[in-house]
């Protein structure tokens, strides 16, 4: 049985944090909210605890996990060669949704790095996450708290749906703010390379440390094994229309309705009225899409959609990260 404790996201009770921290110290698994998505945490200094994360999530062993810290000083325990660029980024964006890939130190469990010579580190902004790290006195290894390949969880209910009975505790701090995962930036290469786009955009990073690259080549993808595996996949087939007109969207949905139940996520109102059609309308902005996209996909999946049609948004600014996630979830993309 997985225990669930409701906490105030801004002022969690110390007793609840202690319950969670003692599980972490004893080598157990605790899911907790961050400002991006829920993470599945374990003591990053314990190899056996870290291996439990892989087992619970059914995560491929070659996909490394992010280590969460409560402050800059904890990084020295985990990583070496902290460059001037790294210091500037920490100063500017932590706590926040930026993960830095650095040279690893041996103190951290090898499972965290999945065989790589590097370690990914971030300081989350959520008060619950920070209190948990401080109280347990350990850096916390935490991938997103979903079964591998499924959409990331933005509520405790999503975590429970995927991992009930497989983890010890969920700290339920409500819905996460941002809704998509952190930007992952590799600082062990020059110029630094974005392994996963996220809420901190390429333009913003460039304005602080100069040129950064967007990893795309096969060689670079090998450095972030997570990007090779299937991701964010619902049970339904997901079709992305990058730019739709009402007519185009309605025509596609009508066509798919001949074959089965259809879910729609978009910002354009549809005129379709059909018992097997469910629409979730979002505001046309990166923030609104990021906040709701995973939960909308999960909801339509649960209502039995055979196909989920998603209407895209602009790829500028934060929209790039949102569209990256939808593209990865899609089995078909119409430009
Ligand atoms: O916002 C987030 O980053 C959330 C919250 C919980 O912090 N975490 C998260 O973790 O999304 P996860 O495991 O689902 O994604 C981590 C990504 C994966 O693509 C993984 O391959 C990459 O970071 N990664 C982790 N360690 C790495 C390393 N040493 N080198 C390169 N990529 C790494
Ligand atoms: Mg994940």
Short mmCIF file of C-alpha atoms in Angstrom, two decimals, residues 10-323:
data_model
loop_
_atom_site.label_atom_id
_atom_site.label_comp_id
_atom_site.label_asym_id
_atom_site.label_seq_id
_atom_site.Cartn_x
_atom_site.Cartn_y
_atom_site.Cartn_z
CA UNK A 10 3.95 26.47 0.69
CA UNK A 11 3.97 25.49 4.38
CA UNK A 12 4.24 21.71 4.78
CA UNK A 13 3.98 20.45 8.38
CA UNK A 14 7.42 19.52 9.78
CA UNK A 15 5.98 16.22 11.12
CA UNK A 16 4.86 15.19 7.61
CA UNK A 17 8.23 16.14 6.13
CA UNK A 18 9.93 14.08 8.86
CA UNK A 19 7.76 11.05 7.99
CA UNK A 20 8.90 11.35 4.36
CA UNK A 21 12.53 12.09 5.25
CA UNK A 22 12.81 9.02 7.48
CA UNK A 23 11.60 6.85 4.57
CA UNK A 24 14.29 8.41 2.35
CA UNK A 25 16.98 7.83 5.01
CA UNK A 26 15.84 4.20 5.36
CA UNK A 27 16.27 3.65 1.61
CA UNK A 28 12.58 3.88 0.61
CA UNK A 29 10.73 5.73 -2.16
CA UNK A 30 8.79 8.99 -1.74
CA UNK A 31 6.98 10.87 -4.51
CA UNK A 32 6.87 14.64 -4.02
CA UNK A 33 5.78 17.74 -5.94
CA UNK A 34 8.29 20.07 -7.61
CA UNK A 35 7.44 23.22 -9.56
CA UNK A 36 7.68 21.20 -12.80
CA UNK A 37 6.19 17.71 -12.26
CA UNK A 38 6.08 15.16 -9.41
CA UNK A 39 9.38 13.37 -8.76
CA UNK A 40 9.99 9.86 -7.41
CA UNK A 41 12.70 10.32 -4.80
CA UNK A 42 15.31 8.10 -3.18
CA UNK A 43 18.59 8.68 -1.30
CA UNK A 44 21.07 9.50 -4.09
CA UNK A 45 23.98 8.20 -2.00
CA UNK A 46 22.48 4.70 -1.68
CA UNK A 47 22.81 2.38 -4.67
CA UNK A 48 20.13 -0.01 -3.39
CA UNK A 49 17.67 2.86 -2.87
CA UNK A 50 18.37 4.24 -6.35
CA UNK A 51 17.84 0.81 -7.93
CA UNK A 52 14.36 0.71 -6.35
CA UNK A 53 13.42 3.77 -8.45
CA UNK A 54 14.26 1.89 -11.64
CA UNK A 55 12.26 -1.12 -10.51
CA UNK A 56 9.18 0.85 -9.43
CA UNK A 57 9.08 2.89 -12.65
CA UNK A 58 10.18 -0.02 -14.88
CA UNK A 59 12.80 2.42 -16.14
CA UNK A 60 15.48 1.17 -18.54
CA UNK A 61 18.77 0.84 -16.58
CA UNK A 62 20.65 2.99 -19.12
CA UNK A 63 18.58 6.12 -18.42
CA UNK A 64 20.24 8.27 -15.71
CA UNK A 65 18.23 10.28 -13.15
CA UNK A 66 18.44 13.85 -11.86
CA UNK A 67 19.85 14.52 -8.38
CA UNK A 68 17.93 17.19 -6.43
CA UNK A 69 19.76 19.46 -3.99
CA UNK A 70 18.60 22.07 -1.50
CA UNK A 71 21.38 24.56 -2.26
CA UNK A 72 24.59 25.30 -4.15
CA UNK A 73 26.82 23.88 -1.37
CA UNK A 74 25.39 20.37 -1.83
CA UNK A 75 26.66 20.33 -5.43
CA UNK A 76 30.30 20.07 -4.28
CA UNK A 77 29.49 16.71 -2.75
CA UNK A 78 28.09 15.38 -6.03
CA UNK A 79 30.03 16.97 -8.87
CA UNK A 80 33.47 18.36 -9.71
CA UNK A 81 34.72 20.91 -12.23
CA UNK A 82 32.03 23.47 -11.47
CA UNK A 83 32.81 25.98 -14.22
CA UNK A 84 32.21 29.70 -14.21
CA UNK A 85 29.27 29.18 -16.57
CA UNK A 86 27.77 26.69 -14.11
CA UNK A 87 28.15 29.17 -11.26
CA UNK A 88 26.43 31.90 -13.25
CA UNK A 89 23.52 29.63 -14.17
CA UNK A 90 23.09 28.46 -10.56
CA UNK A 91 23.13 32.06 -9.39
CA UNK A 92 20.53 33.10 -11.91
CA UNK A 93 18.11 30.16 -12.17
CA UNK A 94 18.19 28.17 -8.91
CA UNK A 95 15.92 27.31 -7.35
CA UNK A 96 14.14 26.61 -10.62
CA UNK A 97 13.55 24.39 -13.65
CA UNK A 98 17.15 24.14 -14.90
CA UNK A 99 19.12 20.88 -14.62
CA UNK A 100 22.90 21.00 -15.10
CA UNK A 101 24.91 18.00 -16.30
CA UNK A 102 28.33 18.07 -14.59
CA UNK A 103 31.28 15.72 -13.97
CA UNK A 104 30.23 13.22 -11.30
CA UNK A 105 31.96 12.48 -8.01
CA UNK A 106 32.11 8.92 -6.63
CA UNK A 107 30.03 9.80 -3.51
CA UNK A 108 26.88 9.54 -5.55
CA UNK A 109 25.37 6.07 -6.22
CA UNK A 110 26.51 4.78 -9.65
CA UNK A 111 22.92 3.91 -10.63
CA UNK A 112 22.10 7.62 -10.70
CA UNK A 113 24.42 8.13 -13.68
CA UNK A 114 23.60 4.84 -15.43
CA UNK A 115 27.23 4.27 -16.29
CA UNK A 116 28.01 7.80 -17.50
CA UNK A 117 30.87 9.89 -16.09
CA UNK A 118 28.42 12.74 -15.51
CA UNK A 119 25.61 13.59 -13.11
CA UNK A 120 22.54 15.79 -13.64
CA UNK A 121 21.76 18.20 -10.76
CA UNK A 122 18.99 20.65 -10.00
CA UNK A 123 17.62 22.66 -7.10
CA UNK A 124 13.80 22.61 -7.28
CA UNK A 125 11.71 25.61 -6.28
CA UNK A 126 8.95 23.74 -4.45
CA UNK A 127 8.95 24.25 -0.68
CA UNK A 128 7.91 20.62 -0.13
CA UNK A 129 10.84 19.32 -2.21
CA UNK A 130 13.34 21.61 -0.52
CA UNK A 131 12.12 20.78 2.98
CA UNK A 132 12.34 17.06 2.18
CA UNK A 133 15.93 17.30 0.92
CA UNK A 134 17.01 19.42 3.90
CA UNK A 135 15.29 17.21 6.45
CA UNK A 136 16.63 13.94 5.02
CA UNK A 137 20.10 15.46 4.85
CA UNK A 138 20.77 13.72 1.52
CA UNK A 139 20.72 14.71 -2.11
CA UNK A 140 17.61 13.08 -3.59
CA UNK A 141 17.65 11.20 -6.90
CA UNK A 142 14.30 11.73 -8.59
CA UNK A 143 13.01 11.08 -12.08
CA UNK A 144 9.42 12.02 -12.91
CA UNK A 145 7.06 9.85 -10.84
CA UNK A 146 5.37 8.01 -13.72
CA UNK A 147 5.74 4.49 -15.11
CA UNK A 148 8.47 4.79 -17.73
CA UNK A 149 7.12 5.97 -21.08
CA UNK A 150 3.87 7.43 -19.67
CA UNK A 151 3.04 11.15 -19.44
CA UNK A 152 4.72 12.86 -16.45
CA UNK A 153 2.50 13.33 -13.36
CA UNK A 154 1.32 16.80 -12.38
CA UNK A 155 -0.95 15.65 -9.52
CA UNK A 156 -0.71 13.07 -6.74
CA UNK A 157 -3.61 11.21 -8.39
CA UNK A 158 -1.48 10.73 -11.53
CA UNK A 159 1.33 9.28 -9.39
CA UNK A 160 -1.10 6.95 -7.63
CA UNK A 161 -2.59 5.79 -10.95
CA UNK A 162 0.88 4.70 -12.13
CA UNK A 163 2.68 3.63 -8.96
CA UNK A 164 0.15 2.61 -6.27
CA UNK A 165 1.60 -0.27 -4.24
CA UNK A 166 5.05 0.17 -5.78
CA UNK A 167 6.27 3.11 -3.64
CA UNK A 168 6.09 3.94 0.07
CA UNK A 169 4.63 7.45 0.19
CA UNK A 170 3.25 10.32 -1.88
CA UNK A 171 3.38 13.87 -0.52
CA UNK A 172 0.30 15.42 -2.13
CA UNK A 173 0.94 19.13 -2.61
CA UNK A 174 -1.73 19.71 -5.26
CA UNK A 175 -1.18 20.45 -8.96
CA UNK A 176 2.33 21.43 -10.04
CA UNK A 177 2.81 24.98 -11.37
CA UNK A 178 4.74 24.64 -14.61
CA UNK A 179 3.60 21.19 -15.72
CA UNK A 180 6.50 20.13 -17.96
CA UNK A 181 9.99 18.98 -16.96
CA UNK A 182 13.11 21.09 -16.44
CA UNK A 183 15.55 22.13 -19.15
CA UNK A 184 18.57 19.77 -19.16
CA UNK A 185 21.85 21.50 -20.08
CA UNK A 186 25.14 19.61 -20.51
CA UNK A 187 28.02 21.75 -19.22
CA UNK A 188 30.69 19.09 -19.75
CA UNK A 189 30.88 20.03 -23.44
CA UNK A 190 31.71 23.32 -25.10
CA UNK A 191 29.56 25.04 -26.17
CA UNK A 192 27.08 23.72 -23.57
CA UNK A 193 24.39 21.54 -25.08
CA UNK A 194 20.65 21.45 -24.40
CA UNK A 195 19.77 17.77 -23.98
CA UNK A 196 16.10 18.46 -23.22
CA UNK A 197 14.33 21.76 -23.91
CA UNK A 198 12.30 23.09 -20.99
CA UNK A 199 10.82 26.12 -19.34
CA UNK A 200 14.19 27.96 -19.33
CA UNK A 201 14.55 28.71 -23.04
CA UNK A 202 17.59 28.58 -25.34
CA UNK A 203 17.40 32.37 -25.76
CA UNK A 204 17.43 32.95 -22.00
CA UNK A 205 20.40 30.61 -21.49
CA UNK A 206 22.29 32.32 -24.31
CA UNK A 207 21.73 35.70 -22.70
CA UNK A 208 23.50 34.48 -19.54
CA UNK A 209 26.37 32.24 -20.78
CA UNK A 210 26.64 32.90 -24.52
CA UNK A 211 26.26 30.27 -27.24
CA UNK A 212 24.50 27.00 -26.43
CA UNK A 213 23.72 24.16 -28.81
CA UNK A 214 20.55 22.16 -29.19
CA UNK A 215 21.58 18.49 -29.05
CA UNK A 216 20.24 16.68 -32.06
CA UNK A 217 22.90 14.42 -33.55
CA UNK A 218 22.92 10.68 -32.78
CA UNK A 219 26.20 11.12 -30.91
CA UNK A 220 24.74 13.80 -28.65
CA UNK A 221 21.55 11.84 -28.07
CA UNK A 222 23.71 9.02 -26.71
CA UNK A 223 24.68 11.42 -23.91
CA UNK A 224 21.06 11.78 -22.79
CA UNK A 225 19.79 8.24 -23.05
CA UNK A 226 16.32 9.27 -21.91
CA UNK A 227 15.64 10.98 -25.20
CA UNK A 228 16.03 7.66 -27.07
CA UNK A 229 13.18 5.86 -25.35
CA UNK A 230 9.47 6.27 -26.10
CA UNK A 231 8.06 9.09 -24.00
CA UNK A 232 4.88 10.63 -22.63
CA UNK A 233 2.84 8.01 -24.50
CA UNK A 234 -0.87 7.66 -23.77
CA UNK A 235 -2.71 4.41 -24.50
CA UNK A 236 -4.58 6.18 -27.31
CA UNK A 237 -2.83 7.07 -30.56
CA UNK A 238 -1.90 10.74 -30.45
CA UNK A 239 -2.12 12.84 -33.59
CA UNK A 240 -0.53 16.30 -33.54
CA UNK A 241 -1.77 18.97 -35.93
CA UNK A 242 0.96 21.59 -35.69
CA UNK A 243 -1.26 24.34 -37.03
CA UNK A 244 -4.96 23.77 -37.53
CA UNK A 245 -7.90 25.68 -38.89
CA UNK A 246 -11.36 24.88 -37.52
CA UNK A 247 -12.22 23.13 -40.78
CA UNK A 248 -9.07 21.03 -40.76
CA UNK A 249 -9.45 19.99 -37.12
CA UNK A 250 -13.13 19.15 -37.50
CA UNK A 251 -12.46 17.14 -40.66
CA UNK A 252 -9.76 15.07 -38.94
CA UNK A 253 -11.88 14.46 -35.83
CA UNK A 254 -14.93 13.48 -37.95
CA UNK A 255 -12.77 11.04 -39.90
CA UNK A 256 -11.37 9.46 -36.73
CA UNK A 257 -14.86 9.30 -35.13
CA UNK A 258 -15.83 6.75 -37.79
CA UNK A 259 -13.29 4.39 -36.19
CA UNK A 260 -13.85 5.04 -32.47
CA UNK A 261 -13.90 7.50 -29.58
CA UNK A 262 -11.93 10.71 -30.15
CA UNK A 263 -10.39 13.13 -27.67
CA UNK A 264 -9.37 16.64 -28.66
CA UNK A 265 -6.96 19.03 -26.91
CA UNK A 266 -6.66 22.45 -28.47
CA UNK A 267 -7.36 26.17 -28.37
CA UNK A 268 -9.80 26.31 -31.29
CA UNK A 269 -13.44 25.70 -30.43
CA UNK A 270 -14.84 22.77 -32.34
CA UNK A 271 -18.40 22.42 -33.59
CA UNK A 272 -18.44 18.65 -33.27
CA UNK A 273 -21.24 17.29 -31.10
CA UNK A 274 -20.97 13.52 -30.81
CA UNK A 275 -21.33 11.15 -27.82
CA UNK A 276 -17.89 9.65 -28.47
CA UNK A 277 -16.19 13.03 -28.74
CA UNK A 278 -14.52 14.77 -25.77
CA UNK A 279 -12.79 18.13 -26.09
CA UNK A 280 -10.49 19.88 -23.64
CA UNK A 281 -10.03 23.51 -24.65
CA UNK A 282 -6.93 25.36 -23.41
CA UNK A 283 -5.88 28.96 -23.71
CA UNK A 284 -3.47 29.44 -26.64
CA UNK A 285 -0.31 30.01 -24.61
CA UNK A 286 2.79 28.02 -23.70
CA UNK A 287 2.00 28.42 -19.98
CA UNK A 288 -1.55 27.09 -20.31
CA UNK A 289 -0.49 24.17 -22.50
CA UNK A 290 2.48 23.25 -20.27
CA UNK A 291 0.30 23.39 -17.16
CA UNK A 292 -2.45 21.12 -18.51
CA UNK A 293 -1.16 19.00 -21.39
CA UNK A 294 -0.18 15.86 -19.42
CA UNK A 295 -3.30 15.84 -17.30
CA UNK A 296 -5.50 16.43 -20.38
CA UNK A 297 -3.86 13.49 -22.14
CA UNK A 298 -4.35 11.26 -19.10
CA UNK A 299 -7.98 12.34 -18.73
CA UNK A 300 -8.89 11.61 -22.35
CA UNK A 301 -7.09 8.28 -22.11
CA UNK A 302 -9.21 7.41 -19.10
CA UNK A 303 -12.41 8.38 -20.89
CA UNK A 304 -11.51 5.74 -23.46
CA UNK A 305 -10.37 7.77 -26.46
CA UNK A 306 -8.90 5.64 -29.24
CA UNK A 307 -7.30 8.72 -30.79
CA UNK A 308 -6.29 12.00 -29.18
CA UNK A 309 -5.98 14.91 -31.60
CA UNK A 310 -3.79 17.73 -30.29
CA UNK A 311 -3.72 21.19 -31.84
CA UNK A 312 -0.24 22.73 -31.64
CA UNK A 313 0.89 26.20 -30.56
CA UNK A 314 3.72 28.47 -31.66
CA UNK A 315 7.21 27.04 -31.12
CA UNK A 316 8.68 30.38 -30.09
CA UNK A 317 10.00 30.90 -26.55
CA UNK A 318 8.61 28.42 -24.01
CA UNK A 319 6.39 26.96 -26.74
CA UNK A 320 9.45 25.05 -28.05
CA UNK A 321 9.55 22.84 -24.95
CA UNK A 322 5.79 22.26 -24.99
CA UNK A 323 5.83 21.27 -28.66
#
